mmCIF file of C-alpha atoms in Angstrom:
data_model
loop_
_atom_site.group_PDB
_atom_site.id
_atom_site.type_symbol
_atom_site.label_atom_id
_atom_site.label_comp_id
_atom_site.label_asym_id
_atom_site.label_seq_id
_atom_site.Cartn_x
_atom_site.Cartn_y
_atom_site.Cartn_z
ATOM 1 C CA UNK A 1 -19.912 53.327 18.996
ATOM 2 C CA UNK A 2 -16.535 54.576 17.693
ATOM 3 C CA UNK A 3 -14.455 52.390 15.385
ATOM 4 C CA UNK A 4 -10.762 53.112 14.864
ATOM 5 C CA UNK A 5 -9.463 52.739 11.311
ATOM 6 C CA UNK A 6 -5.824 51.676 11.037
ATOM 7 C CA UNK A 7 -3.998 51.635 7.705
ATOM 8 C CA UNK A 8 -0.610 49.966 7.232
ATOM 9 C CA UNK A 9 1.381 51.273 4.290
ATOM 10 C CA UNK A 10 3.951 48.454 4.168
ATOM 11 C CA UNK A 11 3.450 44.688 3.947
ATOM 12 C CA UNK A 12 2.562 43.172 7.322
ATOM 13 C CA UNK A 13 3.879 39.672 8.216
ATOM 14 C CA UNK A 14 0.966 37.331 8.793
ATOM 15 C CA UNK A 15 2.057 36.127 12.240
ATOM 16 C CA UNK A 16 2.566 39.728 13.320
ATOM 17 C CA UNK A 17 -0.948 40.585 12.204
ATOM 18 C CA UNK A 18 -2.512 37.649 14.041
ATOM 19 C CA UNK A 19 -0.686 38.506 17.268
ATOM 20 C CA UNK A 20 -1.763 42.142 16.997
ATOM 21 C CA UNK A 21 -5.372 41.172 16.346
ATOM 22 C CA UNK A 22 -5.447 38.811 19.313
ATOM 23 C CA UNK A 23 -4.135 41.550 21.587
ATOM 24 C CA UNK A 24 -6.653 44.068 20.276
ATOM 25 C CA UNK A 25 -9.492 41.582 20.738
ATOM 26 C CA UNK A 26 -8.439 41.041 24.365
ATOM 27 C CA UNK A 27 -8.290 44.798 24.903
ATOM 28 C CA UNK A 28 -11.730 45.327 23.375
ATOM 29 C CA UNK A 29 -13.180 42.616 25.588
ATOM 30 C CA UNK A 30 -11.495 44.211 28.629
ATOM 31 C CA UNK A 31 -12.910 47.604 27.717
ATOM 32 C CA UNK A 32 -9.478 49.213 27.295
ATOM 33 C CA UNK A 33 -9.568 49.673 23.503
ATOM 34 C CA UNK A 34 -12.130 50.647 20.903
ATOM 35 C CA UNK A 35 -13.281 48.502 18.019
ATOM 36 C CA UNK A 36 -10.992 48.638 14.992
ATOM 37 C CA UNK A 37 -10.757 48.008 11.261
ATOM 38 C CA UNK A 38 -7.197 47.318 10.082
ATOM 39 C CA UNK A 39 -6.458 47.824 6.385
ATOM 40 C CA UNK A 40 -3.294 46.110 5.175
ATOM 41 C CA UNK A 41 -1.537 43.911 2.632
ATOM 42 C CA UNK A 42 0.471 40.747 3.219
ATOM 43 C CA UNK A 43 3.357 39.270 1.286
ATOM 44 C CA UNK A 44 2.377 36.227 -0.807
ATOM 45 C CA UNK A 45 1.088 33.391 1.401
ATOM 46 C CA UNK A 46 -1.643 30.817 1.817
ATOM 47 C CA UNK A 47 -3.866 30.466 4.861
ATOM 48 C CA UNK A 48 -5.853 27.408 5.879
ATOM 49 C CA UNK A 49 -9.070 27.897 7.803
ATOM 50 C CA UNK A 50 -10.799 25.432 10.073
ATOM 51 C CA UNK A 51 -12.493 23.645 7.140
ATOM 52 C CA UNK A 52 -9.391 23.377 4.926
ATOM 53 C CA UNK A 53 -8.746 20.067 3.154
ATOM 54 C CA UNK A 54 -5.103 19.108 2.627
ATOM 55 C CA UNK A 55 -5.866 17.988 -0.935
ATOM 56 C CA UNK A 56 -6.782 21.594 -1.787
ATOM 57 C CA UNK A 57 -3.187 22.711 -1.221
ATOM 58 C CA UNK A 58 -1.886 21.876 -4.681
ATOM 59 C CA UNK A 59 1.546 23.494 -4.379
ATOM 60 C CA UNK A 60 2.620 23.410 -0.713
ATOM 61 C CA UNK A 61 6.116 24.697 -1.445
ATOM 62 C CA UNK A 62 5.118 27.755 -3.432
ATOM 63 C CA UNK A 63 4.411 30.165 -0.577
ATOM 64 C CA UNK A 64 4.365 29.964 3.229
ATOM 65 C CA UNK A 65 1.257 28.214 4.555
ATOM 66 C CA UNK A 66 -0.335 29.490 7.756
ATOM 67 C CA UNK A 67 -2.831 27.374 9.663
ATOM 68 C CA UNK A 68 -5.442 29.567 11.290
ATOM 69 C CA UNK A 69 -8.583 29.186 13.367
ATOM 70 C CA UNK A 70 -10.689 31.501 11.223
ATOM 71 C CA UNK A 71 -13.626 29.971 9.403
ATOM 72 C CA UNK A 72 -13.278 28.776 5.830
ATOM 73 C CA UNK A 73 -10.825 26.791 3.755
ATOM 74 C CA UNK A 74 -7.648 27.706 1.842
ATOM 75 C CA UNK A 75 -7.205 31.230 0.601
ATOM 76 C CA UNK A 76 -4.399 33.399 -0.747
ATOM 77 C CA UNK A 77 -3.158 36.758 0.475
ATOM 78 C CA UNK A 78 -0.610 38.907 -1.285
ATOM 79 C CA UNK A 79 0.320 42.340 -2.614
ATOM 80 C CA UNK A 80 -2.459 44.020 -4.546
ATOM 81 C CA UNK A 81 -5.147 42.538 -2.327
ATOM 82 C CA UNK A 82 -6.813 44.753 0.251
ATOM 83 C CA UNK A 83 -7.251 42.900 3.514
ATOM 84 C CA UNK A 84 -9.576 44.420 6.098
ATOM 85 C CA UNK A 85 -9.337 42.834 9.532
ATOM 86 C CA UNK A 86 -12.473 43.536 11.550
ATOM 87 C CA UNK A 87 -12.174 43.646 15.330
ATOM 88 C CA UNK A 88 -15.736 44.392 16.365
ATOM 89 C CA UNK A 89 -17.799 43.731 19.477
ATOM 90 C CA UNK A 90 -20.472 41.418 18.145
ATOM 91 C CA UNK A 91 -22.011 41.104 21.609
ATOM 92 C CA UNK A 92 -22.808 44.815 21.531
ATOM 93 C CA UNK A 93 -24.129 44.395 17.988
ATOM 94 C CA UNK A 94 -26.796 41.830 18.832
ATOM 95 C CA UNK A 95 -24.933 38.533 19.434
ATOM 96 C CA UNK A 96 -26.026 37.263 16.029
ATOM 97 C CA UNK A 97 -23.097 35.711 14.149
ATOM 98 C CA UNK A 98 -25.110 34.923 11.033
ATOM 99 C CA UNK A 99 -26.317 38.507 10.804
ATOM 100 C CA UNK A 100 -22.792 39.762 11.365
ATOM 101 C CA UNK A 101 -21.454 37.684 8.464
ATOM 102 C CA UNK A 102 -24.317 38.929 6.305
ATOM 103 C CA UNK A 103 -23.317 42.489 7.206
ATOM 104 C CA UNK A 104 -19.751 41.764 6.090
ATOM 105 C CA UNK A 105 -21.075 40.417 2.788
ATOM 106 C CA UNK A 106 -23.307 43.458 2.369
ATOM 107 C CA UNK A 107 -20.340 45.718 3.117
ATOM 108 C CA UNK A 108 -18.178 44.103 0.429
ATOM 109 C CA UNK A 109 -20.997 44.219 -2.120
ATOM 110 C CA UNK A 110 -21.660 47.902 -1.339
ATOM 111 C CA UNK A 111 -17.955 48.735 -1.693
ATOM 112 C CA UNK A 112 -17.775 46.957 -5.062
ATOM 113 C CA UNK A 113 -20.866 48.842 -6.212
ATOM 114 C CA UNK A 114 -18.877 52.070 -5.802
ATOM 115 C CA UNK A 115 -16.980 50.870 -8.905
ATOM 116 C CA UNK A 116 -20.120 49.692 -10.714
ATOM 117 C CA UNK A 117 -19.243 46.064 -10.006
ATOM 118 C CA UNK A 118 -22.148 43.794 -9.098
ATOM 119 C CA UNK A 119 -21.028 41.450 -6.363
ATOM 120 C CA UNK A 120 -23.275 38.537 -5.460
ATOM 121 C CA UNK A 121 -23.580 35.813 -2.838
ATOM 122 C CA UNK A 122 -24.099 32.183 -3.830
ATOM 123 C CA UNK A 123 -25.606 29.476 -1.645
ATOM 124 C CA UNK A 124 -22.930 26.979 -0.644
ATOM 125 C CA UNK A 125 -20.075 29.208 -1.841
ATOM 126 C CA UNK A 126 -18.255 31.461 0.587
ATOM 127 C CA UNK A 127 -17.268 34.962 -0.500
ATOM 128 C CA UNK A 128 -18.469 37.452 -3.075
ATOM 129 C CA UNK A 129 -18.754 36.585 -6.764
ATOM 130 C CA UNK A 130 -19.118 38.370 -10.103
ATOM 131 C CA UNK A 131 -20.772 36.932 -13.207
ATOM 132 C CA UNK A 132 -18.542 36.785 -16.311
ATOM 133 C CA UNK A 133 -20.890 36.677 -19.334
ATOM 134 C CA UNK A 134 -17.982 37.497 -21.646
ATOM 135 C CA UNK A 135 -16.403 34.116 -20.867
ATOM 136 C CA UNK A 136 -17.549 30.770 -22.344
ATOM 137 C CA UNK A 137 -20.353 29.234 -20.268
ATOM 138 C CA UNK A 138 -19.853 26.217 -18.044
ATOM 139 C CA UNK A 139 -20.649 22.733 -19.397
ATOM 140 C CA UNK A 140 -24.148 22.916 -17.925
ATOM 141 C CA UNK A 141 -24.769 26.166 -19.798
ATOM 142 C CA UNK A 142 -24.628 28.422 -16.752
ATOM 143 C CA UNK A 143 -22.418 31.525 -16.921
ATOM 144 C CA UNK A 144 -18.974 31.522 -15.418
ATOM 145 C CA UNK A 145 -18.601 33.272 -12.092
ATOM 146 C CA UNK A 146 -15.327 34.428 -10.548
ATOM 147 C CA UNK A 147 -14.579 35.151 -6.918
ATOM 148 C CA UNK A 148 -13.504 38.699 -6.182
ATOM 149 C CA UNK A 149 -13.603 38.785 -2.373
ATOM 150 C CA UNK A 150 -13.141 36.340 0.500
ATOM 151 C CA UNK A 151 -14.709 36.387 3.957
ATOM 152 C CA UNK A 152 -13.468 34.481 6.981
ATOM 153 C CA UNK A 153 -13.907 35.462 10.608
ATOM 154 C CA UNK A 154 -13.168 34.120 14.045
ATOM 155 C CA UNK A 155 -14.903 34.993 17.307
ATOM 156 C CA UNK A 156 -13.363 35.176 20.745
ATOM 157 C CA UNK A 157 -15.738 36.031 23.583
ATOM 158 C CA UNK A 158 -18.008 37.710 21.023
ATOM 159 C CA UNK A 159 -15.272 39.906 19.536
ATOM 160 C CA UNK A 160 -14.494 39.254 15.867
ATOM 161 C CA UNK A 161 -11.160 39.146 14.111
ATOM 162 C CA UNK A 162 -9.765 38.187 10.710
ATOM 163 C CA UNK A 163 -12.273 39.536 8.172
ATOM 164 C CA UNK A 164 -12.430 40.220 4.439
ATOM 165 C CA UNK A 165 -10.122 40.524 1.451
ATOM 166 C CA UNK A 166 -10.855 42.174 -1.892
ATOM 167 C CA UNK A 167 -8.780 41.459 -4.983
ATOM 168 C CA UNK A 168 -7.697 44.815 -6.376
ATOM 169 C CA UNK A 169 -4.642 43.902 -8.469
ATOM 170 C CA UNK A 170 -2.978 40.770 -7.071
ATOM 171 C CA UNK A 171 -1.101 38.288 -9.250
ATOM 172 C CA UNK A 172 -4.031 35.977 -9.975
ATOM 173 C CA UNK A 173 -1.690 33.138 -10.960
ATOM 174 C CA UNK A 174 -0.779 32.866 -7.277
ATOM 175 C CA UNK A 175 -4.203 31.346 -6.625
ATOM 176 C CA UNK A 176 -3.165 28.353 -8.760
ATOM 177 C CA UNK A 177 -1.365 26.743 -5.823
ATOM 178 C CA UNK A 178 -4.638 26.106 -3.972
ATOM 179 C CA UNK A 179 -8.262 25.292 -4.613
ATOM 180 C CA UNK A 180 -9.587 28.645 -3.357
ATOM 181 C CA UNK A 181 -12.169 28.012 -0.648
ATOM 182 C CA UNK A 182 -12.496 24.432 -1.912
ATOM 183 C CA UNK A 183 -14.231 25.507 -5.147
ATOM 184 C CA UNK A 184 -12.654 24.195 -8.347
ATOM 185 C CA UNK A 185 -15.308 24.892 -10.999
ATOM 186 C CA UNK A 186 -15.132 28.692 -10.781
ATOM 187 C CA UNK A 187 -12.265 31.137 -11.112
ATOM 188 C CA UNK A 188 -10.838 34.184 -9.372
ATOM 189 C CA UNK A 189 -10.834 37.765 -10.579
ATOM 190 C CA UNK A 190 -9.874 41.263 -9.434
ATOM 191 C CA UNK A 191 -11.035 44.802 -10.049
ATOM 192 C CA UNK A 192 -8.156 45.397 -12.455
ATOM 193 C CA UNK A 193 -8.815 42.060 -14.179
ATOM 194 C CA UNK A 194 -12.349 43.333 -14.783
ATOM 195 C CA UNK A 195 -10.833 46.281 -16.642
ATOM 196 C CA UNK A 196 -11.138 48.887 -13.899
ATOM 197 C CA UNK A 197 -8.234 51.288 -13.194
ATOM 198 C CA UNK A 198 -8.670 50.963 -9.433
ATOM 199 C CA UNK A 199 -5.963 51.305 -6.787
ATOM 200 C CA UNK A 200 -5.826 50.165 -3.169
ATOM 201 C CA UNK A 201 -6.503 53.694 -1.925
ATOM 202 C CA UNK A 202 -9.693 53.885 -3.985
ATOM 203 C CA UNK A 203 -10.927 50.696 -2.342
ATOM 204 C CA UNK A 204 -10.111 52.101 1.102
ATOM 205 C CA UNK A 205 -12.306 55.132 0.417
ATOM 206 C CA UNK A 206 -15.143 52.868 -0.717
ATOM 207 C CA UNK A 207 -14.792 50.604 2.310
ATOM 208 C CA UNK A 208 -14.897 53.502 4.757
ATOM 209 C CA UNK A 209 -17.893 55.146 3.118
ATOM 210 C CA UNK A 210 -19.947 51.963 2.845
ATOM 211 C CA UNK A 211 -19.009 50.672 6.301
ATOM 212 C CA UNK A 212 -20.883 53.560 7.832
ATOM 213 C CA UNK A 213 -23.910 52.713 5.698
ATOM 214 C CA UNK A 214 -23.959 49.042 6.688
ATOM 215 C CA UNK A 215 -22.883 49.168 10.328
ATOM 216 C CA UNK A 216 -24.282 52.607 11.261
ATOM 217 C CA UNK A 217 -21.410 53.711 13.471
ATOM 218 C CA UNK A 218 -18.875 56.501 13.905
ATOM 219 C CA UNK A 219 -15.232 56.125 12.945
ATOM 220 C CA UNK A 220 -11.846 57.425 13.948
ATOM 221 C CA UNK A 221 -8.806 57.230 11.671
ATOM 222 C CA UNK A 222 -5.126 56.703 12.487
#
C-alpha cells in the first residue's frame, strides 16, 4: 500500500490545512488518491479538540484559537514544531482505532529513539513524555515528566486525519497560554530543550525511516 509523503517548506495556515486534509480524505475514500503523510509547520496558534475545557485556555487573546473535531484537548502549534498529518485508510489496516493510535504512539517513540531520546506513554495522559531526572522531583517524590509530542486524530468513514506533532525547537513559552492537553502538573519540552542539536529536517528523516518499520508499507515522496 503506497503512502505519499508531502513536505511543505513554508508555514501553512491552519484552516488551509484542514480543508486540504478533508479533501484528501474524501479522495482516499473514493479511491481517487493514495494515502498521505503531510509534514508541515503552522504559525503560532492554539487548537481545541473535542474534549477541550474552556478553563484550560488561559490566554485567549494571545494567538488565534481554532476549534476542531479531532480528539483531545487544547494544544499549541507553531514554528519549530514538526506536524505530521496522517491521512491513512484505517479500514484497510484492520478497522481497529485503538491499535491505530498505538501505532502512532509507537511511531513517535521510534522516531525519538533515533536521537537517543526515550519517549514513554502514560496511562491517562495523552501524548509522548520524557522523564526529567535532572529537575527537582514533584511533591509526591516522583520525577518530573515533560511532554514532547502530541497525538490527536479524527476519523471520517475510516480514513484518519490530523495526527501528531513533535516539539523540535518551538518557543516553549507559547504553551503558557493553555493547559496543554488538560495536564497542569507536568511541563513541555523539545528536542533542543533536551540539549540536542536537532533540526526539522533531521526529524523528517527519522519519521520516514521509522514509519516504514511501524506501518510496514511503501512510500512515495513529493
